[in-house]
Structures are given as C-alpha cells and as structure tokens.
C-alpha cells in the first residue's frame, strides 16, 4: 500500500492511513465521523444471474473498528418481488447458481486482501518489536543461527 488518505474525525482530528489499492475512494466520508467509523470500501459488484438482480457485494476494511474481522464481505441481498410462484422460485434458484461465480470471485479477491493485510501487519509488528527490544531480537536471531549450525 503506497497510497495514503487523510480523513477528518471528530475525536482524533485528521487521520492519515494507508489506502488499499482496491479502495474506491472516500467521497462518502463524513468529516463528523469518529475514527472508529473510518472505512475503506471497494466498488460495488452487482450480483446477477438468469435475468435476476440478486444483490450487491463489496469488500470493506474498517482499520479502527473495535470488532473483528478486519476484512469482510458485506452482501446486501435482494430476491426480487414478494410472493413468488413455484416456477418463480425455481427461476430464482437458477439465477442464484449463475450468480454464485461472482461471489466466489469476490471470495478470491477477499482472500488476497486479507493475506496482504496480514503480511503487512506481521511486518509492522516485527519492526515494532525490533525497535522496542533490539537485544531480544538479536538474541533470538543468534539462537536460530546456532540451531541451524547444530543440525
């Protein structure tokens, strides 16, 4: 993540944070938001199949949210008109099968985003530990080197 974005909050002032490449921007941002409400969101994917609009899905990440998970897919689901006939329900089922590939593609994209985020987070934590405890980090590295020589 090379891009950053600075967003105004009511409780922490201006916050600068890394912006993932899949983020669609922050035109929706309300400067009266709190930091915990900051959100990265992907473009919306309309799920459809067999002539039905099944719903919309998007990736989002709320870096300061107090509840996990860090990356997730939000799905707004619309099944069409109420009171479907038996034939209409079969048509809806066929449409859902056709639209399942779109959800799988979003699942693949989410898996990549979460893996990248976890890798970035692990590296950030490692650097923080190195700065805070340089002697411990050096000791652990020397210990690992010694184990390699013993084998």
XYZ file of N, CA and C in Angstrom:
453
model
N 0.842 -1.174 0.000
C 0.000 0.000 0.000
C 0.887 1.237 0.000
N 0.935 1.919 -1.118
C 1.744 3.119 -1.208
C 0.921 4.382 -1.065
N -0.373 4.298 -1.341
C -1.223 5.475 -1.239
C -1.644 5.675 0.206
N -1.858 6.923 0.563
C -2.444 7.232 1.864
C -3.601 8.185 1.638
N -4.448 8.278 2.633
C -5.563 9.212 2.595
C -5.651 9.851 3.975
N -5.979 11.129 4.011
C -6.154 11.839 5.273
C -7.627 12.189 5.406
N -8.226 11.740 6.509
C -9.653 11.942 6.745
C -9.858 12.631 8.084
N -10.789 13.573 8.108
C -11.102 14.295 9.341
C -12.012 13.452 10.227
N -11.751 13.500 11.541
C -12.613 12.835 12.519
C -12.905 13.814 13.647
N -13.989 13.586 14.350
C -14.346 14.473 15.459
C -13.565 14.162 16.720
N -13.099 12.922 16.878
C -12.442 12.548 18.138
C -10.919 12.495 18.064
N -10.334 12.403 16.859
C -8.874 12.323 16.735
C -8.317 13.312 15.716
N -9.123 14.263 15.268
C -8.647 15.211 14.263
C -8.428 14.520 12.935
N -7.421 15.002 12.188
C -7.130 14.397 10.890
C -6.311 13.123 11.075
N -6.746 12.060 10.407
C -6.094 10.751 10.478
C -5.565 10.420 9.082
N -4.282 10.091 8.997
C -3.696 9.638 7.735
C -3.493 8.135 7.843
N -4.024 7.412 6.871
C -3.907 5.961 6.903
C -3.619 5.420 5.514
N -2.997 4.237 5.438
C -2.736 3.617 4.137
C -4.052 3.296 3.440
N -4.069 3.508 2.129
C -5.277 3.218 1.367
C -5.025 2.022 0.461
N -5.784 0.940 0.651
C -5.574 -0.252 -0.178
C -5.859 0.047 -1.650
N -5.199 -0.653 -2.556
C -5.394 -0.391 -3.981
C -6.820 -0.657 -4.454
N -7.567 -1.496 -3.747
C -8.930 -1.816 -4.166
C -9.947 -0.800 -3.649
N -9.532 0.150 -2.818
C -10.468 1.126 -2.241
C -10.982 2.065 -3.334
N -12.281 2.321 -3.332
C -12.916 3.162 -4.344
C -12.854 4.646 -4.004
N -12.190 5.006 -2.917
C -12.101 6.410 -2.529
C -12.987 6.708 -1.337
N -13.038 7.973 -0.980
C -13.729 8.356 0.247
C -14.708 9.509 0.027
N -15.337 9.541 -1.135
C -16.310 10.601 -1.405
C -17.485 10.535 -0.429
N -17.706 9.372 0.170
C -18.789 9.176 1.134
C -18.419 9.633 2.538
N -17.141 9.995 2.761
C -16.669 10.294 4.123
C -17.374 11.518 4.701
N -17.841 11.374 5.922
C -18.453 12.470 6.672
C -17.417 12.987 7.663
N -17.000 14.261 7.567
C -15.983 14.778 8.487
C -16.439 14.781 9.943
N -17.709 14.558 10.178
C -18.215 14.459 11.550
C -18.167 13.025 12.068
N -17.446 12.156 11.366
C -17.293 10.759 11.783
C -16.274 10.648 12.905
N -16.386 9.548 13.645
C -15.355 9.214 14.633
C -14.327 8.308 13.962
N -13.146 8.192 14.556
C -12.083 7.372 13.967
C -12.538 5.925 13.781
N -13.277 5.397 14.744
C -13.723 4.004 14.676
C -14.632 3.759 13.466
N -15.207 4.838 12.903
C -16.124 4.709 11.772
C -15.432 4.796 10.410
N -14.114 5.042 10.382
C -13.413 5.145 9.099
C -13.478 3.808 8.370
N -13.644 3.887 7.055
C -13.926 2.688 6.279
C -13.324 2.794 4.884
N -12.650 1.744 4.436
C -12.252 1.585 3.034
C -13.287 0.662 2.404
N -13.777 1.015 1.221
C -14.763 0.174 0.538
C -14.398 0.048 -0.934
N -14.589 -1.152 -1.462
C -14.332 -1.400 -2.883
C -15.529 -0.913 -3.693
N -15.386 -0.883 -5.010
C -16.571 -0.638 -5.830
C -17.602 -1.743 -5.586
N -18.850 -1.406 -5.756
C -19.941 -2.366 -5.560
C -20.008 -3.299 -6.766
N -20.141 -4.589 -6.502
C -20.361 -5.586 -7.545
C -21.830 -5.980 -7.497
N -22.525 -5.813 -8.612
C -23.920 -6.234 -8.682
C -23.948 -7.711 -9.042
N -24.575 -8.502 -8.183
C -24.681 -9.945 -8.408
C -25.947 -10.213 -9.203
N -25.784 -10.905 -10.321
C -26.950 -11.184 -11.149
C -26.775 -12.523 -11.834
N -27.878 -13.058 -12.264
C -27.850 -14.317 -12.991
C -29.222 -14.624 -13.535
N -29.259 -15.150 -14.729
C -30.511 -15.551 -15.380
C -31.549 -14.433 -15.358
N -31.089 -13.202 -15.566
C -32.016 -12.080 -15.642
C -32.446 -11.501 -14.301
N -31.928 -11.997 -13.211
C -32.284 -11.505 -11.883
C -31.143 -10.663 -11.317
N -31.509 -9.577 -10.640
C -30.518 -8.874 -9.836
C -30.617 -9.477 -8.442
N -29.554 -10.182 -8.027
C -29.584 -10.927 -6.768
C -29.153 -10.096 -5.576
N -28.339 -9.125 -5.799
C -27.857 -8.316 -4.687
C -26.612 -7.569 -5.076
N -25.996 -6.963 -4.086
C -24.760 -6.227 -4.289
C -23.769 -6.664 -3.227
N -22.513 -6.695 -3.596
C -21.477 -7.080 -2.642
C -20.297 -6.135 -2.801
N -19.569 -5.953 -1.718
C -18.370 -5.139 -1.759
C -17.424 -5.583 -0.664
N -16.144 -5.297 -0.863
C -15.144 -5.528 0.174
C -15.068 -4.272 1.020
N -14.864 -4.445 2.313
C -14.601 -3.270 3.125
C -13.633 -3.609 4.232
N -12.934 -2.577 4.687
C -11.982 -2.714 5.792
C -12.140 -1.489 6.677
N -12.395 -1.728 7.951
C -12.514 -0.661 8.940
C -11.313 -0.789 9.879
N -10.207 -0.066 9.605
C -8.961 -0.298 10.342
C -9.024 -0.001 11.832
N -9.946 0.842 12.264
C -10.021 1.180 13.688
C -11.263 0.614 14.360
N -11.982 -0.254 13.666
C -13.184 -0.849 14.255
C -12.801 -1.670 15.477
N -13.691 -1.701 16.441
C -13.388 -2.428 17.673
C -13.733 -3.910 17.572
N -14.480 -4.287 16.559
C -14.873 -5.694 16.417
C -14.233 -6.295 15.177
N -13.772 -7.555 15.247
C -13.263 -8.235 14.055
C -14.436 -8.680 13.199
N -14.232 -9.215 12.021
C -12.946 -9.439 11.380
C -12.447 -8.186 10.680
N -11.140 -8.160 10.393
C -10.533 -6.983 9.780
C -10.994 -6.799 8.344
N -11.132 -7.863 7.609
C -11.599 -7.780 6.232
C -12.805 -8.671 6.100
N -13.806 -8.186 5.426
C -15.010 -8.991 5.297
C -15.757 -8.562 4.048
N -16.710 -9.356 3.647
C -17.578 -9.003 2.533
C -18.950 -8.692 3.089
N -19.482 -7.568 2.698
C -20.847 -7.225 3.066
C -21.724 -7.531 1.863
N -22.810 -8.201 2.078
C -23.702 -8.579 0.991
C -25.104 -8.086 1.288
N -25.591 -7.206 0.439
C -26.996 -6.809 0.507
C -27.738 -7.733 -0.449
N -28.729 -8.428 0.050
C -29.374 -9.466 -0.747
C -30.800 -9.064 -1.084
N -31.123 -9.083 -2.368
C -32.463 -8.748 -2.848
C -32.951 -9.907 -3.704
N -34.108 -10.436 -3.365
C -34.596 -11.618 -4.083
C -35.692 -11.318 -5.082
N -35.936 -10.080 -5.356
C -36.981 -9.773 -6.319
C -38.320 -9.589 -5.624
N -39.389 -9.676 -6.369
C -40.712 -9.408 -5.799
C -41.130 -10.458 -4.773
N -41.957 -10.027 -3.825
C -42.524 -10.962 -2.854
C -43.545 -11.854 -3.552
N -43.866 -12.966 -2.909
C -44.930 -13.834 -3.404
C -44.582 -14.549 -4.692
N -43.391 -15.125 -4.762
C -43.006 -15.851 -5.968
C -43.820 -17.137 -6.106
N -44.090 -17.489 -7.332
C -44.765 -18.754 -7.623
C -43.738 -19.882 -7.522
N -44.172 -21.136 -7.520
C -43.196 -22.230 -7.538
C -42.219 -22.101 -8.712
N -42.715 -21.768 -9.884
C -41.833 -21.602 -11.047
C -40.870 -20.433 -10.815
N -41.358 -19.380 -10.182
C -40.510 -18.228 -9.879
C -39.389 -18.584 -8.916
N -39.697 -19.434 -7.931
C -38.653 -19.874 -7.000
C -37.587 -20.706 -7.711
N -38.019 -21.561 -8.656
C -37.040 -22.332 -9.433
C -36.171 -21.399 -10.277
N -36.799 -20.377 -10.859
C -36.035 -19.398 -11.635
C -35.033 -18.667 -10.742
N -35.465 -18.312 -9.532
C -34.569 -17.640 -8.591
C -33.397 -18.555 -8.224
N -33.674 -19.833 -7.989
C -32.606 -20.782 -7.656
C -31.596 -20.874 -8.805
N -32.079 -20.908 -10.039
C -31.175 -20.954 -11.197
C -30.343 -19.677 -11.274
N -30.971 -18.549 -10.990
C -30.245 -17.278 -11.002
C -29.174 -17.257 -9.917
N -29.494 -17.815 -8.755
C -28.521 -17.854 -7.663
C -27.330 -18.737 -8.033
N -27.595 -19.855 -8.695
C -26.494 -20.712 -9.146
C -25.616 -19.963 -10.142
N -26.243 -19.212 -11.046
C -25.487 -18.450 -12.040
C -24.675 -17.336 -11.368
N -25.218 -16.738 -10.327
C -24.531 -15.649 -9.631
C -23.480 -16.110 -8.645
N -23.454 -17.394 -8.324
C -22.504 -17.906 -7.329
C -21.056 -17.689 -7.761
N -20.795 -17.733 -9.048
C -19.436 -17.496 -9.540
C -18.944 -16.102 -9.190
N -19.852 -15.127 -9.216
C -19.465 -13.764 -8.850
C -19.070 -13.699 -7.377
N -19.807 -14.401 -6.523
C -19.457 -14.429 -5.100
C -18.132 -15.146 -4.878
N -17.900 -16.225 -5.615
C -16.620 -16.930 -5.486
C -15.460 -16.021 -5.894
N -15.656 -15.239 -6.953
C -14.608 -14.305 -7.391
C -14.346 -13.259 -6.313
N -15.396 -12.774 -5.667
C -15.208 -11.830 -4.560
C -14.501 -12.509 -3.394
N -14.823 -13.774 -3.151
C -14.141 -14.528 -2.096
C -12.650 -14.648 -2.378
N -12.297 -14.897 -3.641
C -10.883 -14.968 -4.020
C -10.199 -13.623 -3.806
N -10.888 -12.550 -4.206
C -10.320 -11.209 -4.024
C -10.138 -10.909 -2.540
N -11.119 -11.271 -1.727
C -11.026 -11.036 -0.290
C -9.866 -11.818 0.315
N -9.686 -13.058 -0.107
C -8.582 -13.865 0.423
C -7.240 -13.192 0.138
N -7.086 -12.622 -1.062
C -5.851 -11.906 -1.397
C -5.677 -10.676 -0.514
N -6.763 -9.922 -0.311
C -6.701 -8.703 0.504
C -6.326 -9.038 1.940
N -6.959 -10.056 2.516
C -6.683 -10.435 3.904
C -5.246 -10.934 4.037
N -4.778 -11.742 3.080
C -3.401 -12.247 3.143
C -2.405 -11.100 3.064
N -2.658 -10.140 2.173
C -1.764 -8.984 2.049
C -1.785 -8.159 3.328
N -2.976 -7.946 3.876
C -3.095 -7.164 5.113
C -2.367 -7.862 6.250
N -2.546 -9.176 6.374
C -1.885 -9.925 7.447
C -0.371 -9.860 7.296
N 0.116 -9.965 6.052
C 1.559 -9.889 5.819
C 2.078 -8.507 6.213
N 1.370 -7.440 5.808
C 1.761 -6.077 6.175
C 1.736 -5.898 7.683
N 0.701 -6.435 8.330
C 0.563 -6.307 9.784
C 1.680 -7.065 10.501
N 1.991 -8.269 10.045
C 3.074 -9.045 10.660
C 4.408 -8.320 10.539
N 4.669 -7.733 9.385
C 5.916 -6.990 9.186
C 5.950 -5.757 10.093
N 4.830 -5.058 10.220
C 4.755 -3.881 11.087
C 5.036 -4.268 12.534
N 4.448 -5.370 12.993
C 4.671 -5.835 14.368
C 6.132 -6.225 14.557
N 6.717 -6.929 13.582
C 8.120 -7.324 13.688
C 9.022 -6.101 13.822
N 8.776 -5.070 13.012
C 9.588 -3.849 13.102
C 9.410 -3.172 14.454
N 8.182 -3.157 14.974
C 7.931 -2.553 16.290
C 8.683 -3.295 17.383
N 8.671 -4.624 17.322
C 9.396 -5.430 18.315
C 10.895 -5.176 18.189
N 11.393 -5.120 16.951
C 12.822 -4.850 16.744
C 13.227 -3.519 17.371
N 12.383 -2.497 17.207
C 12.702 -1.179 17.777
C 12.615 -1.203 19.295
N 11.598 -1.868 19.820
C 11.370 -1.852 21.268
C 12.336 -2.761 22.022
N 12.707 -3.877 21.417
C 13.539 -4.871 22.106
C 14.687 -5.331 21.207
N 15.595 -4.438 20.839
C 16.648 -4.840 19.893
C 17.526 -5.968 20.417
N 17.803 -6.000 21.712
C 18.666 -7.056 22.254
C 17.984 -8.420 22.195
N 16.678 -8.448 22.484
C 15.937 -9.711 22.436
C 15.882 -10.217 20.999
N 15.601 -9.325 20.069
C 15.528 -9.718 18.663
C 16.870 -10.270 18.192
N 17.965 -9.612 18.557
C 19.303 -10.077 18.178
C 19.582 -11.442 18.800
N 19.214 -11.605 20.088
C 19.416 -12.883 20.774
C 18.662 -14.005 20.062
N 17.393 -13.749 19.704
C 16.598 -14.779 19.025
C 17.206 -15.136 17.676
N 17.702 -14.151 16.954
C 18.320 -14.414 15.653
C 19.586 -15.248 15.832
N 20.394 -14.907 16.839
C 21.618 -15.679 17.098
C 21.277 -17.109 17.508
N 20.220 -17.260 18.317
C 19.791 -18.589 18.762
C 19.342 -19.429 17.564
N 18.598 -18.814 16.634
C 18.157 -19.528 15.424
C 19.365 -19.935 14.582
N 20.342 -19.026 14.467
C 21.550 -19.345 13.702
C 22.290 -20.524 14.325
N 22.365 -20.540 15.646
C 23.058 -21.613 16.359
C 22.354 -22.950 16.125
N 21.002 -22.936 16.155
C 20.245 -24.169 15.905
C 20.534 -24.699 14.510
N 20.654 -23.799 13.535
C 20.945 -24.212 12.165
C 22.309 -24.857 12.041
N 23.273 -24.351 12.794
C 24.621 -24.922 12.758
C 24.662 -26.292 13.417
N 23.819 -26.505 14.444
C 23.798 -27.776 15.170
C 23.207 -28.909 14.333
N 22.433 -28.577 13.327
C 21.753 -29.631 12.552
C 22.614 -30.188 11.465
